[in-house]
PDB file of C-alpha atoms in Angstrom:
ATOM      1  CA  MET A  13       4.830 -42.779 -36.695  1.00 76.00           C
ATOM      2  CA  ARG A  14       3.788 -41.376 -40.063  1.00 83.00           C
ATOM      3  CA  ALA A  15       2.316 -37.880 -40.341  1.00 84.00           C
ATOM      4  CA  ASP A  16      -1.016 -39.235 -41.585  1.00 87.00           C
ATOM      5  CA  ARG A  17      -1.508 -41.321 -38.446  1.00 92.00           C
ATOM      6  CA  ILE A  18      -0.407 -38.440 -36.240  1.00 95.00           C
ATOM      7  CA  PHE A  19      -3.136 -36.280 -37.770  1.00 95.00           C
ATOM      8  CA  ALA A  20      -5.780 -39.007 -37.513  1.00 95.00           C
ATOM      9  CA  TYR A  21      -5.070 -39.761 -33.852  1.00 96.00           C
ATOM     10  CA  GLY A  22      -4.548 -36.136 -32.852  1.00 97.00           C
ATOM     11  CA  ALA A  23      -7.592 -34.765 -34.674  1.00 97.00           C
ATOM     12  CA  ALA A  24      -9.810 -37.491 -33.193  1.00 97.00           C
ATOM     13  CA  ALA A  25      -8.530 -36.729 -29.676  1.00 97.00           C
ATOM     14  CA  GLY A  26      -8.994 -32.990 -30.221  1.00 96.00           C
ATOM     15  CA  LEU A  27     -12.550 -33.362 -31.481  1.00 95.00           C
ATOM     16  CA  ILE A  28     -13.409 -35.636 -28.563  1.00 95.00           C
ATOM     17  CA  GLY A  29     -11.953 -32.999 -26.263  1.00 94.00           C
ATOM     18  CA  ASP A  30     -14.206 -30.394 -27.812  1.00 94.00           C
ATOM     19  CA  LEU A  31     -17.246 -32.665 -27.488  1.00 91.00           C
ATOM     20  CA  LEU A  32     -16.497 -33.290 -23.802  1.00 89.00           C
ATOM     21  CA  LEU A  33     -15.172 -29.904 -22.701  1.00 87.00           C
ATOM     22  CA  GLY A  34     -16.150 -27.265 -25.236  1.00 86.00           C
ATOM     23  CA  ASP A  35     -14.149 -24.051 -25.361  1.00 83.00           C
ATOM     24  CA  PRO A  36     -12.214 -22.908 -22.271  1.00 76.00           C
ATOM     25  CA  ARG A  37     -13.925 -20.159 -20.306  1.00 72.00           C
ATOM     26  CA  ARG A  38     -10.719 -18.168 -20.036  1.00 76.00           C
ATOM     27  CA  GLY A  39      -7.460 -18.001 -21.935  1.00 77.00           C
ATOM     28  CA  HIS A  40      -8.769 -19.290 -25.258  1.00 86.00           C
ATOM     29  CA  PRO A  41      -5.969 -19.208 -27.879  1.00 91.00           C
ATOM     30  CA  VAL A  42      -8.349 -17.820 -30.513  1.00 92.00           C
ATOM     31  CA  ALA A  43      -9.288 -14.954 -28.189  1.00 91.00           C
ATOM     32  CA  ALA A  44      -5.593 -14.256 -27.620  1.00 94.00           C
ATOM     33  CA  PHE A  45      -5.052 -14.200 -31.374  1.00 95.00           C
ATOM     34  CA  GLY A  46      -7.970 -11.792 -31.735  1.00 95.00           C
ATOM     35  CA  ARG A  47      -6.458  -9.402 -29.223  1.00 95.00           C
ATOM     36  CA  ALA A  48      -3.113  -9.527 -31.019  1.00 97.00           C
ATOM     37  CA  ALA A  49      -4.789  -8.947 -34.395  1.00 97.00           C
ATOM     38  CA  ALA A  50      -6.670  -5.966 -32.975  1.00 97.00           C
ATOM     39  CA  GLY A  51      -3.371  -4.531 -31.766  1.00 97.00           C
ATOM     40  CA  VAL A  52      -1.857  -4.949 -35.234  1.00 97.00           C
ATOM     41  CA  GLU A  53      -4.881  -3.207 -36.736  1.00 97.00           C
ATOM     42  CA  ARG A  54      -4.471  -0.215 -34.434  1.00 96.00           C
ATOM     43  CA  ARG A  55      -0.933   0.241 -35.732  1.00 96.00           C
ATOM     44  CA  LEU A  56      -1.468  -0.520 -39.422  1.00 96.00           C
ATOM     45  CA  TRP A  57      -4.967   0.725 -40.221  1.00 96.00           C
ATOM     46  CA  ARG A  58      -5.283   2.831 -43.336  1.00 95.00           C
ATOM     47  CA  ASP A  59      -8.258   3.082 -45.638  1.00 95.00           C
ATOM     48  CA  HIS A  60      -6.358   1.072 -48.227  1.00 96.00           C
ATOM     49  CA  ARG A  61      -6.387  -2.521 -49.486  1.00 96.00           C
ATOM     50  CA  GLY A  62      -2.614  -2.808 -49.402  1.00 97.00           C
ATOM     51  CA  TRP A  63      -2.384  -2.047 -45.693  1.00 97.00           C
ATOM     52  CA  GLY A  64      -5.195  -4.507 -45.078  1.00 96.00           C
ATOM     53  CA  ALA A  65      -3.299  -7.170 -47.017  1.00 97.00           C
ATOM     54  CA  LEU A  66      -0.253  -6.497 -44.858  1.00 98.00           C
ATOM     55  CA  HIS A  67      -2.427  -6.904 -41.761  1.00 97.00           C
ATOM     56  CA  THR A  68      -3.639 -10.266 -43.061  1.00 97.00           C
ATOM     57  CA  LEU A  69      -0.106 -11.388 -43.884  1.00 97.00           C
ATOM     58  CA  VAL A  70       1.299 -10.392 -40.498  1.00 98.00           C
ATOM     59  CA  CYS A  71      -1.505 -11.984 -38.465  1.00 98.00           C
ATOM     60  CA  ALA A  72      -2.305 -15.143 -40.430  1.00 97.00           C
ATOM     61  CA  GLY A  73       1.295 -15.661 -41.508  1.00 97.00           C
ATOM     62  CA  GLY A  74       2.566 -15.164 -37.978  1.00 97.00           C
ATOM     63  CA  ALA A  75       0.078 -17.668 -36.558  1.00 97.00           C
ATOM     64  CA  ALA A  76       0.882 -20.265 -39.231  1.00 97.00           C
ATOM     65  CA  GLY A  77       4.612 -19.700 -38.812  1.00 97.00           C
ATOM     66  CA  GLY A  78       4.446 -20.155 -35.064  1.00 97.00           C
ATOM     67  CA  ALA A  79       2.453 -23.371 -35.511  1.00 97.00           C
ATOM     68  CA  ALA A  80       4.981 -24.654 -38.041  1.00 97.00           C
ATOM     69  CA  LEU A  81       7.846 -24.020 -35.608  1.00 98.00           C
ATOM     70  CA  ALA A  82       5.980 -25.851 -32.843  1.00 97.00           C
ATOM     71  CA  ALA A  83       5.277 -28.812 -35.132  1.00 97.00           C
ATOM     72  CA  ARG A  84       8.911 -28.899 -36.231  1.00 96.00           C
ATOM     73  CA  ALA A  85      10.113 -28.886 -32.624  1.00 97.00           C
ATOM     74  CA  VAL A  86       8.238 -32.117 -31.817  1.00 96.00           C
ATOM     75  CA  ARG A  87       8.431 -33.877 -35.186  1.00 93.00           C
ATOM     76  CA  ARG A  88      10.826 -36.561 -33.889  1.00 93.00           C
ATOM     77  CA  HIS A  89       8.543 -37.405 -30.967  1.00 96.00           C
ATOM     78  CA  PRO A  90       5.307 -39.102 -32.121  1.00 95.00           C
ATOM     79  CA  ALA A  91       3.500 -38.828 -28.797  1.00 96.00           C
ATOM     80  CA  ALA A  92       4.272 -35.121 -28.553  1.00 97.00           C
ATOM     81  CA  SER A  93       3.210 -34.617 -32.174  1.00 97.00           C
ATOM     82  CA  VAL A  94      -0.123 -36.319 -31.517  1.00 97.00           C
ATOM     83  CA  ALA A  95      -0.597 -34.216 -28.380  1.00 97.00           C
ATOM     84  CA  LEU A  96       0.169 -31.008 -30.272  1.00 97.00           C
ATOM     85  CA  THR A  97      -2.266 -31.938 -33.034  1.00 97.00           C
ATOM     86  CA  ALA A  98      -4.929 -32.747 -30.442  1.00 97.00           C
ATOM     87  CA  ALA A  99      -4.383 -29.445 -28.632  1.00 96.00           C
ATOM     88  CA  ALA A 100      -4.491 -27.479 -31.879  1.00 97.00           C
ATOM     89  CA  THR A 101      -7.658 -29.261 -33.029  1.00 97.00           C
ATOM     90  CA  TRP A 102      -9.375 -28.660 -29.700  1.00 95.00           C
ATOM     91  CA  SER A 103      -8.361 -25.008 -29.823  1.00 94.00           C
ATOM     92  CA  VAL A 104      -9.615 -24.264 -33.325  1.00 95.00           C
ATOM     93  CA  VAL A 105     -12.857 -26.257 -33.553  1.00 95.00           C
ATOM     94  CA  GLY A 106     -15.924 -24.909 -31.827  1.00 92.00           C
ATOM     95  CA  GLY A 107     -18.782 -27.294 -32.456  1.00 93.00           C
ATOM     96  CA  THR A 108     -19.741 -27.822 -28.819  1.00 94.00           C
ATOM     97  CA  SER A 109     -19.817 -24.118 -27.965  1.00 93.00           C
ATOM     98  CA  LEU A 110     -21.804 -23.496 -31.145  1.00 95.00           C
ATOM     99  CA  GLY A 111     -24.387 -26.033 -30.054  1.00 96.00           C
ATOM    100  CA  ARG A 112     -24.548 -24.662 -26.513  1.00 95.00           C
ATOM    101  CA  GLU A 113     -25.222 -21.119 -27.691  1.00 95.00           C
ATOM    102  CA  ALA A 114     -27.842 -22.285 -30.166  1.00 97.00           C
ATOM    103  CA  ARG A 115     -29.602 -24.408 -27.559  1.00 97.00           C
ATOM    104  CA  ALA A 116     -29.545 -21.557 -25.020  1.00 96.00           C
ATOM    105  CA  ILE A 117     -31.387 -19.324 -27.494  1.00 96.00           C
ATOM    106  CA  GLY A 118     -33.760 -22.141 -28.364  1.00 97.00           C
ATOM    107  CA  GLY A 119     -34.483 -22.664 -24.672  1.00 97.00           C
ATOM    108  CA  ALA A 120     -35.274 -18.982 -24.219  1.00 97.00           C
ATOM    109  CA  LEU A 121     -37.627 -19.039 -27.194  1.00 96.00           C
ATOM    110  CA  ALA A 122     -39.335 -22.197 -25.936  1.00 96.00           C
ATOM    111  CA  ALA A 123     -39.875 -20.502 -22.558  1.00 96.00           C
ATOM    112  CA  GLY A 124     -41.355 -17.450 -24.244  1.00 95.00           C
ATOM    113  CA  ASP A 125     -38.508 -15.177 -23.124  1.00 96.00           C
ATOM    114  CA  ILE A 126     -37.962 -13.245 -26.345  1.00 94.00           C
ATOM    115  CA  GLU A 127     -35.815 -10.619 -24.642  1.00 95.00           C
ATOM    116  CA  LEU A 128     -33.358 -13.207 -23.357  1.00 96.00           C
ATOM    117  CA  ALA A 129     -33.203 -14.754 -26.828  1.00 95.00           C
ATOM    118  CA  ARG A 130     -32.435 -11.338 -28.316  1.00 93.00           C
ATOM    119  CA  GLU A 131     -29.785 -10.746 -25.672  1.00 94.00           C
ATOM    120  CA  ARG A 132     -28.006 -14.005 -26.454  1.00 94.00           C
ATOM    121  CA  LEU A 133     -28.231 -13.871 -30.252  1.00 93.00           C
ATOM    122  CA  PRO A 134     -25.131 -11.637 -30.696  1.00 90.00           C
ATOM    123  CA  HIS A 135     -23.063 -14.391 -29.048  1.00 88.00           C
ATOM    124  CA  LEU A 136     -23.847 -16.513 -32.095  1.00 90.00           C
ATOM    125  CA  CYS A 137     -24.057 -14.131 -35.054  1.00 85.00           C
ATOM    126  CA  GLY A 138     -23.845 -10.492 -36.040  1.00 78.00           C
ATOM    127  CA  ARG A 139     -27.539  -9.929 -36.673  1.00 79.00           C
ATOM    128  CA  ASP A 140     -29.359  -6.948 -35.170  1.00 80.00           C
ATOM    129  CA  PRO A 141     -31.710  -8.780 -32.760  1.00 85.00           C
ATOM    130  CA  HIS A 142     -33.910  -5.897 -31.608  1.00 83.00           C
ATOM    131  CA  SER A 143     -36.357  -6.005 -34.503  1.00 80.00           C
ATOM    132  CA  LEU A 144     -36.560  -9.803 -34.717  1.00 86.00           C
ATOM    133  CA  ASP A 145     -39.498 -11.854 -33.501  1.00 89.00           C
ATOM    134  CA  GLY A 146     -39.297 -15.473 -32.327  1.00 92.00           C
ATOM    135  CA  PRO A 147     -39.430 -17.219 -35.739  1.00 92.00           C
ATOM    136  CA  GLN A 148     -36.903 -14.757 -37.180  1.00 91.00           C
ATOM    137  CA  ILE A 149     -34.508 -15.416 -34.300  1.00 93.00           C
ATOM    138  CA  ALA A 150     -34.946 -19.161 -34.793  1.00 96.00           C
ATOM    139  CA  ARG A 151     -34.155 -18.765 -38.479  1.00 95.00           C
ATOM    140  CA  ALA A 152     -31.040 -16.717 -37.674  1.00 94.00           C
ATOM    141  CA  VAL A 153     -29.867 -19.422 -35.262  1.00 96.00           C
ATOM    142  CA  VAL A 154     -30.342 -22.243 -37.777  1.00 97.00           C
ATOM    143  CA  GLU A 155     -28.499 -20.258 -40.456  1.00 96.00           C
ATOM    144  CA  SER A 156     -25.644 -19.553 -38.049  1.00 95.00           C
ATOM    145  CA  VAL A 157     -25.422 -23.194 -36.989  1.00 97.00           C
ATOM    146  CA  ALA A 158     -25.205 -24.226 -40.642  1.00 97.00           C
ATOM    147  CA  GLU A 159     -22.567 -21.673 -41.608  1.00 96.00           C
ATOM    148  CA  ASN A 160     -20.468 -22.182 -38.482  1.00 96.00           C
ATOM    149  CA  THR A 161     -20.495 -25.941 -38.919  1.00 97.00           C
ATOM    150  CA  SER A 162     -18.325 -25.236 -41.942  1.00 97.00           C
ATOM    151  CA  ASP A 163     -16.301 -22.380 -40.440  1.00 95.00           C
ATOM    152  CA  ALA A 164     -15.790 -23.722 -36.923  1.00 93.00           C
ATOM    153  CA  VAL A 165     -15.499 -27.463 -37.535  1.00 97.00           C
ATOM    154  CA  VAL A 166     -15.297 -28.912 -41.045  1.00 98.00           C
ATOM    155  CA  GLY A 167     -13.074 -26.278 -42.639  1.00 97.00           C
ATOM    156  CA  ALA A 168     -10.508 -26.605 -39.857  1.00 97.00           C
ATOM    157  CA  LEU A 169     -10.431 -30.401 -40.209  1.00 97.00           C
ATOM    158  CA  VAL A 170      -9.974 -30.139 -43.970  1.00 98.00           C
ATOM    159  CA  TRP A 171      -6.980 -27.824 -43.637  1.00 97.00           C
ATOM    160  CA  GLY A 172      -5.607 -29.916 -40.796  1.00 97.00           C
ATOM    161  CA  ALA A 173      -5.666 -32.927 -43.091  1.00 96.00           C
ATOM    162  CA  LEU A 174      -3.915 -30.913 -45.803  1.00 96.00           C
ATOM    163  CA  GLY A 175      -1.390 -29.039 -43.681  1.00 95.00           C
ATOM    164  CA  GLY A 176      -1.230 -30.556 -40.219  1.00 96.00           C
ATOM    165  CA  VAL A 177      -1.000 -28.216 -37.233  1.00 97.00           C
ATOM    166  CA  PRO A 178      -0.039 -25.190 -39.379  1.00 97.00           C
ATOM    167  CA  GLY A 179      -3.094 -25.855 -41.555  1.00 97.00           C
ATOM    168  CA  LEU A 180      -5.390 -26.012 -38.545  1.00 97.00           C
ATOM    169  CA  VAL A 181      -4.038 -22.785 -37.067  1.00 97.00           C
ATOM    170  CA  ALA A 182      -3.848 -20.890 -40.354  1.00 98.00           C
ATOM    171  CA  PHE A 183      -7.469 -21.658 -41.233  1.00 98.00           C
ATOM    172  CA  ARG A 184      -8.719 -20.506 -37.852  1.00 97.00           C
ATOM    173  CA  ALA A 185      -6.602 -17.360 -38.066  1.00 97.00           C
ATOM    174  CA  VAL A 186      -7.987 -16.480 -41.503  1.00 97.00           C
ATOM    175  CA  ASN A 187     -11.550 -17.163 -40.391  1.00 95.00           C
ATOM    176  CA  THR A 188     -11.094 -15.007 -37.288  1.00 96.00           C
ATOM    177  CA  LEU A 189      -9.651 -12.141 -39.321  1.00 97.00           C
ATOM    178  CA  ASP A 190     -12.637 -12.274 -41.643  1.00 95.00           C
ATOM    179  CA  ALA A 191     -14.980 -11.995 -38.658  1.00 92.00           C
ATOM    180  CA  MET A 192     -12.990  -9.045 -37.318  1.00 94.00           C
ATOM    181  CA  VAL A 193     -12.317  -6.963 -40.431  1.00 95.00           C
ATOM    182  CA  GLY A 194     -13.878  -8.768 -43.390  1.00 91.00           C
ATOM    183  CA  HIS A 195     -17.352  -7.235 -43.105  1.00 83.00           C
ATOM    184  CA  LYS A 196     -18.510  -4.318 -45.252  1.00 79.00           C
ATOM    185  CA  SER A 197     -18.423  -1.550 -42.662  1.00 86.00           C
ATOM    186  CA  PRO A 198     -17.068   1.854 -43.755  1.00 90.00           C
ATOM    187  CA  ARG A 199     -13.891   1.280 -41.738  1.00 93.00           C
ATOM    188  CA  HIS A 200     -13.181  -2.161 -43.165  1.00 95.00           C
ATOM    189  CA  LEU A 201     -14.558  -1.968 -46.702  1.00 94.00           C
ATOM    190  CA  ARG A 202     -11.047  -1.617 -48.143  1.00 95.00           C
ATOM    191  CA  TYR A 203      -8.889  -2.606 -45.185  1.00 96.00           C
ATOM    192  CA  GLY A 204     -10.690  -5.929 -44.737  1.00 96.00           C
ATOM    193  CA  TRP A 205     -10.842  -6.823 -48.429  1.00 97.00           C
ATOM    194  CA  ALA A 206      -7.825  -9.157 -48.351  1.00 97.00           C
ATOM    195  CA  SER A 207      -9.027 -10.986 -45.239  1.00 97.00           C
ATOM    196  CA  ALA A 208     -12.480 -11.484 -46.735  1.00 96.00           C
ATOM    197  CA  ARG A 209     -11.147 -12.794 -50.053  1.00 96.00           C
ATOM    198  CA  LEU A 210      -8.640 -15.099 -48.370  1.00 97.00           C
ATOM    199  CA  ASP A 211     -11.401 -16.471 -46.163  1.00 97.00           C
ATOM    200  CA  ASP A 212     -13.500 -17.190 -49.261  1.00 96.00           C
ATOM    201  CA  VAL A 213     -10.620 -19.189 -50.741  1.00 97.00           C
ATOM    202  CA  ALA A 214      -9.773 -21.014 -47.510  1.00 97.00           C
ATOM    203  CA  GLY A 215     -13.412 -21.826 -46.801  1.00 97.00           C
ATOM    204  CA  TRP A 216     -14.210 -23.228 -50.255  1.00 98.00           C
ATOM    205  CA  PRO A 217     -13.295 -26.918 -49.707  1.00 97.00           C
ATOM    206  CA  GLY A 218     -14.777 -27.106 -46.213  1.00 97.00           C
ATOM    207  CA  ALA A 219     -18.049 -25.549 -47.333  1.00 98.00           C
ATOM    208  CA  ARG A 220     -18.486 -28.096 -50.129  1.00 97.00           C
ATOM    209  CA  LEU A 221     -17.653 -31.001 -47.827  1.00 98.00           C
ATOM    210  CA  THR A 222     -20.119 -29.642 -45.260  1.00 98.00           C
ATOM    211  CA  ALA A 223     -22.830 -29.445 -47.896  1.00 98.00           C
ATOM    212  CA  VAL A 224     -22.131 -32.996 -49.068  1.00 98.00           C
ATOM    213  CA  LEU A 225     -22.209 -34.370 -45.531  1.00 98.00           C
ATOM    214  CA  ALA A 226     -25.436 -32.474 -44.736  1.00 98.00           C
ATOM    215  CA  VAL A 227     -26.991 -34.200 -47.732  1.00 97.00           C
ATOM    216  CA  VAL A 228     -25.755 -37.570 -46.475  1.00 96.00           C
ATOM    217  CA  ALA A 229     -26.569 -37.095 -42.776  1.00 96.00           C
ATOM    218  CA  GLY A 230     -29.744 -35.033 -42.910  1.00 92.00           C
ATOM    219  CA  GLY A 231     -32.275 -37.768 -43.599  1.00 89.00           C
ATOM    220  CA  GLN A 232     -33.651 -35.970 -46.685  1.00 91.00           C
ATOM    221  CA  PRO A 233     -30.879 -36.457 -49.259  1.00 95.00           C
ATOM    222  CA  ARG A 234     -32.943 -35.691 -52.344  1.00 95.00           C
ATOM    223  CA  ARG A 235     -34.437 -32.533 -50.883  1.00 96.00           C
ATOM    224  CA  ALA A 236     -31.081 -31.365 -49.565  1.00 96.00           C
ATOM    225  CA  LEU A 237     -29.360 -31.979 -52.887  1.00 96.00           C
ATOM    226  CA  ARG A 238     -32.184 -30.270 -54.766  1.00 96.00           C
ATOM    227  CA  ALA A 239     -32.008 -27.185 -52.552  1.00 96.00           C
ATOM    228  CA  TRP A 240     -28.218 -27.053 -52.891  1.00 96.00           C
ATOM    229  CA  ARG A 241     -28.314 -27.249 -56.673  1.00 95.00           C
ATOM    230  CA  ALA A 242     -31.211 -24.824 -57.073  1.00 95.00           C
ATOM    231  CA  ASP A 243     -30.430 -22.121 -54.520  1.00 94.00           C
ATOM    232  CA  ALA A 244     -26.787 -22.136 -53.408  1.00 94.00           C
ATOM    233  CA  GLY A 245     -25.633 -19.930 -56.269  1.00 92.00           C
ATOM    234  CA  ARG A 246     -28.180 -17.270 -55.405  1.00 90.00           C
ATOM    235  CA  HIS A 247     -26.637 -16.621 -52.000  1.00 91.00           C
ATOM    236  CA  PRO A 248     -24.221 -13.639 -51.875  1.00 89.00           C
ATOM    237  CA  SER A 249     -21.569 -15.751 -50.116  1.00 91.00           C
ATOM    238  CA  PRO A 250     -19.857 -18.407 -52.261  1.00 93.00           C
ATOM    239  CA  ASN A 251     -19.378 -20.638 -49.214  1.00 96.00           C
ATOM    240  CA  ALA A 252     -22.400 -19.962 -47.030  1.00 94.00           C
ATOM    241  CA  GLY A 253     -24.693 -20.608 -50.008  1.00 95.00           C
ATOM    242  CA  PRO A 254     -24.058 -24.361 -50.424  1.00 97.00           C
ATOM    243  CA  VAL A 255     -24.002 -24.938 -46.656  1.00 97.00           C
ATOM    244  CA  GLU A 256     -27.205 -23.074 -45.811  1.00 97.00           C
ATOM    245  CA  ALA A 257     -29.054 -24.439 -48.834  1.00 97.00           C
ATOM    246  CA  SER A 258     -28.159 -28.060 -48.037  1.00 97.00           C
ATOM    247  CA  PHE A 259     -29.085 -27.583 -44.355  1.00 98.00           C
ATOM    248  CA  ALA A 260     -32.386 -26.000 -45.417  1.00 97.00           C
ATOM    249  CA  GLY A 261     -33.222 -28.958 -47.638  1.00 97.00           C
ATOM    250  CA  ALA A 262     -32.100 -31.516 -45.055  1.00 97.00           C
ATOM    251  CA  LEU A 263     -34.232 -29.888 -42.339  1.00 97.00           C
ATOM    252  CA  GLY A 264     -37.169 -29.151 -44.642  1.00 97.00           C
ATOM    253  CA  VAL A 265     -37.196 -25.424 -43.800  1.00 97.00           C
ATOM    254  CA  ARG A 266     -36.843 -22.092 -45.577  1.00 96.00           C
ATOM    255  CA  LEU A 267     -33.741 -20.024 -44.882  1.00 95.00           C
ATOM    256  CA  GLY A 268     -32.616 -16.648 -46.173  1.00 90.00           C
ATOM    257  CA  GLY A 269     -34.791 -13.584 -46.778  1.00 83.00           C
ATOM    258  CA  THR A 270     -34.536 -10.149 -45.198  1.00 73.00           C
ATOM    259  CA  LEU A 271     -32.015  -9.582 -42.417  1.00 73.00           C
ATOM    260  CA  ALA A 272     -30.176  -6.694 -40.751  1.00 63.00           C
ATOM    261  CA  TYR A 273     -26.535  -6.292 -39.743  1.00 62.00           C
ATOM    262  CA  GLY A 274     -25.732  -3.259 -37.611  1.00 58.00           C
ATOM    263  CA  GLY A 275     -28.438  -1.131 -39.174  1.00 59.00           C
ATOM    264  CA  ARG A 276     -27.698  -2.361 -42.733  1.00 64.00           C
ATOM    265  CA  VAL A 277     -30.635  -4.274 -44.243  1.00 66.00           C
ATOM    266  CA  GLU A 278     -30.049  -7.074 -46.765  1.00 71.00           C
ATOM    267  CA  HIS A 279     -32.679  -8.847 -48.841  1.00 72.00           C
ATOM    268  CA  ARG A 280     -31.286 -12.289 -49.558  1.00 81.00           C
ATOM    269  CA  PRO A 281     -32.891 -14.964 -51.724  1.00 88.00           C
ATOM    270  CA  VAL A 282     -34.976 -17.582 -49.954  1.00 93.00           C
ATOM    271  CA  LEU A 283     -33.313 -20.999 -49.825  1.00 95.00           C
ATOM    272  CA  ASN A 284     -35.456 -24.107 -50.254  1.00 95.00           C
ATOM    273  CA  GLY A 285     -38.462 -21.873 -50.766  1.00 90.00           C
ATOM    274  CA  ALA A 286     -40.238 -24.284 -53.075  1.00 86.00           C
ATOM    275  CA  THR A 287     -40.817 -27.041 -50.513  1.00 90.00           C
ATOM    276  CA  GLY A 288     -39.575 -25.719 -47.159  1.00 94.00           C
ATOM    277  CA  ARG A 289     -41.646 -24.375 -44.286  1.00 95.00           C
ATOM    278  CA  ALA A 290     -40.925 -21.524 -41.904  1.00 95.00           C
ATOM    279  CA  VAL A 291     -38.334 -22.244 -39.209  1.00 96.00           C
ATOM    280  CA  GLU A 292     -39.729 -23.151 -35.788  1.00 96.00           C
ATOM    281  CA  THR A 293     -38.035 -23.196 -32.389  1.00 97.00           C
ATOM    282  CA  GLY A 294     -37.754 -26.983 -32.443  1.00 97.00           C
ATOM    283  CA  ASP A 295     -35.692 -26.795 -35.630  1.00 97.00           C
ATOM    284  CA  ILE A 296     -32.799 -25.318 -33.648  1.00 98.00           C
ATOM    285  CA  GLU A 297     -32.238 -28.631 -31.861  1.00 98.00           C
ATOM    286  CA  ARG A 298     -32.537 -30.504 -35.167  1.00 98.00           C
ATOM    287  CA  ALA A 299     -29.925 -28.203 -36.712  1.00 98.00           C
ATOM    288  CA  VAL A 300     -27.534 -28.718 -33.791  1.00 98.00           C
ATOM    289  CA  ARG A 301     -27.861 -32.493 -34.072  1.00 98.00           C
ATOM    290  CA  LEU A 302     -27.272 -32.350 -37.814  1.00 98.00           C
ATOM    291  CA  SER A 303     -24.230 -30.136 -37.220  1.00 97.00           C
ATOM    292  CA  ARG A 304     -22.771 -32.663 -34.805  1.00 97.00           C
ATOM    293  CA  ARG A 305     -23.314 -35.560 -37.225  1.00 97.00           C
ATOM    294  CA  VAL A 306     -21.650 -33.571 -39.990  1.00 98.00           C
ATOM    295  CA  GLY A 307     -18.661 -32.814 -37.746  1.00 97.00           C
ATOM    296  CA  VAL A 308     -18.129 -36.458 -36.830  1.00 97.00           C
ATOM    297  CA  LEU A 309     -18.427 -37.540 -40.463  1.00 98.00           C
ATOM    298  CA  ALA A 310     -15.995 -34.799 -41.488  1.00 98.00           C
ATOM    299  CA  LEU A 311     -13.430 -36.155 -39.047  1.00 97.00           C
ATOM    300  CA  GLY A 312     -13.807 -39.604 -40.601  1.00 97.00           C
ATOM    301  CA  VAL A 313     -13.515 -38.289 -44.151  1.00 97.00           C
ATOM    302  CA  CYS A 314     -10.506 -36.084 -43.417  1.00 97.00           C
ATOM    303  CA  ALA A 315      -8.656 -38.738 -41.409  1.00 95.00           C
ATOM    304  CA  ALA A 316      -9.344 -41.383 -44.059  1.00 95.00           C
ATOM    305  CA  GLY A 317      -8.276 -39.056 -46.843  1.00 94.00           C
ATOM    306  CA  ARG A 318      -5.041 -38.237 -45.024  1.00 92.00           C
ATOM    307  CA  LEU A 319      -4.327 -41.909 -44.378  1.00 91.00           C
ATOM    308  CA  ILE A 320      -4.953 -42.838 -48.011  1.00 90.00           C
ATOM    309  CA  ALA A 321      -2.761 -39.981 -49.231  1.00 86.00           C
ATOM    310  CA  GLY A 322      -0.016 -41.002 -46.821  1.00 78.00           C
ATOM    311  CA  ARG A 323      -0.196 -44.615 -47.931  1.00 79.00           C
ATOM    312  CA  TRP A 324       0.291 -43.696 -51.574  1.00 76.00           C
ATOM    313  CA  SER A 325       2.878 -40.989 -51.055  1.00 66.00           C
ATOM    314  CA  PRO A 326       6.534 -41.926 -51.751  1.00 64.00           C
ATOM    315  CA  SER A 327       7.430 -41.553 -48.057  1.00 58.00           C
ATOM    316  CA  GLY A 328       4.550 -43.791 -47.013  1.00 57.00           C
ATOM    317  CA  ARG A 329       5.373 -46.735 -49.303  1.00 56.00           C
ATOM    318  CA  ARG A 330       7.354 -49.621 -47.938  1.00 51.00           C
ATOM    319  CA  PRO A 331      10.334 -50.752 -50.016  1.00 48.00           C
ATOM    320  CA  ALA A 332       9.740 -53.881 -52.056  1.00 47.00           C
ATOM    321  CA  ALA A 333      11.282 -57.155 -50.927  1.00 45.00           C
ATOM    322  CA  GLY A 334      14.913 -57.411 -51.934  1.00 43.00           C
ATOM    323  CA  ARG A 335      15.121 -53.662 -52.654  1.00 42.00           C
ATOM    324  CA  SER A 336      15.595 -52.231 -49.191  1.00 41.00           C
ATOM    325  CA  GLY A 337      18.237 -49.796 -50.420  1.00 39.00           C
ATOM    326  CA  LYS A 338      21.226 -51.548 -48.770  1.00 35.00           C
TER     327      LYS A 338
END
């Protein structure tokens, strides 16, 4: 079986597994990677970019190398290769858990339990929830759903299509390192620089595909495209900008504005401010549904792209009649 079909079958099975099961309650491979990365940080930490780059190389390179060895070990066994791809896809994507967390916060807001919503918000994003009211929490949830659709689903599928199991694992490792050390805290301002920059590079194609698919699947293609073109470049993140702007236009809401991370206040530009309205609790469910549609479409695009590339690659072409190489 060709590698392109192995990816298509395995990625589809893995995404279905995520849709049906979500993340495991215990023993999640990403959590295990996080613990290992934290251990490496305790040994290597210096207030220096070079040591941070070494941390990124050891952790992301080690994860990708281990995945490459596993893929090599089963490469002669198609069924095992499909199973490995499915397991890796299920491990690295997180669309179902993303939707569950978002809906739990939306349910708390709908019930008027603002304290429960504040308590659950850190499970979804790094915002400081204590000063947020209901609409601000709803806005934070929608923004997190948009950004994590790219980080937790589409980006992984893109790199899986490009690099197979090592691509899937490497992308998730880089994204996890960015969440751990890539933020601008005093401890990680220099040490996390390499992880943050590598995450920007790795996330670039997935973010653009997410934005395109949000335009296609959101039901408001002109508004979504207009918001993307007008406001994405104003966002401080090169990847979150297109994603959040296209989601804002597709949902008809305003995103961005003032927010706080661990006591640090940021004043971000408003996305889709010209035509969007303030986010309401009901928009959380709409964002989750849009996220799921984007994830399914991303699987189709990535699988089709991998199949087309495999068909036109030298190894995927069948020999012409009479020229079988005998």
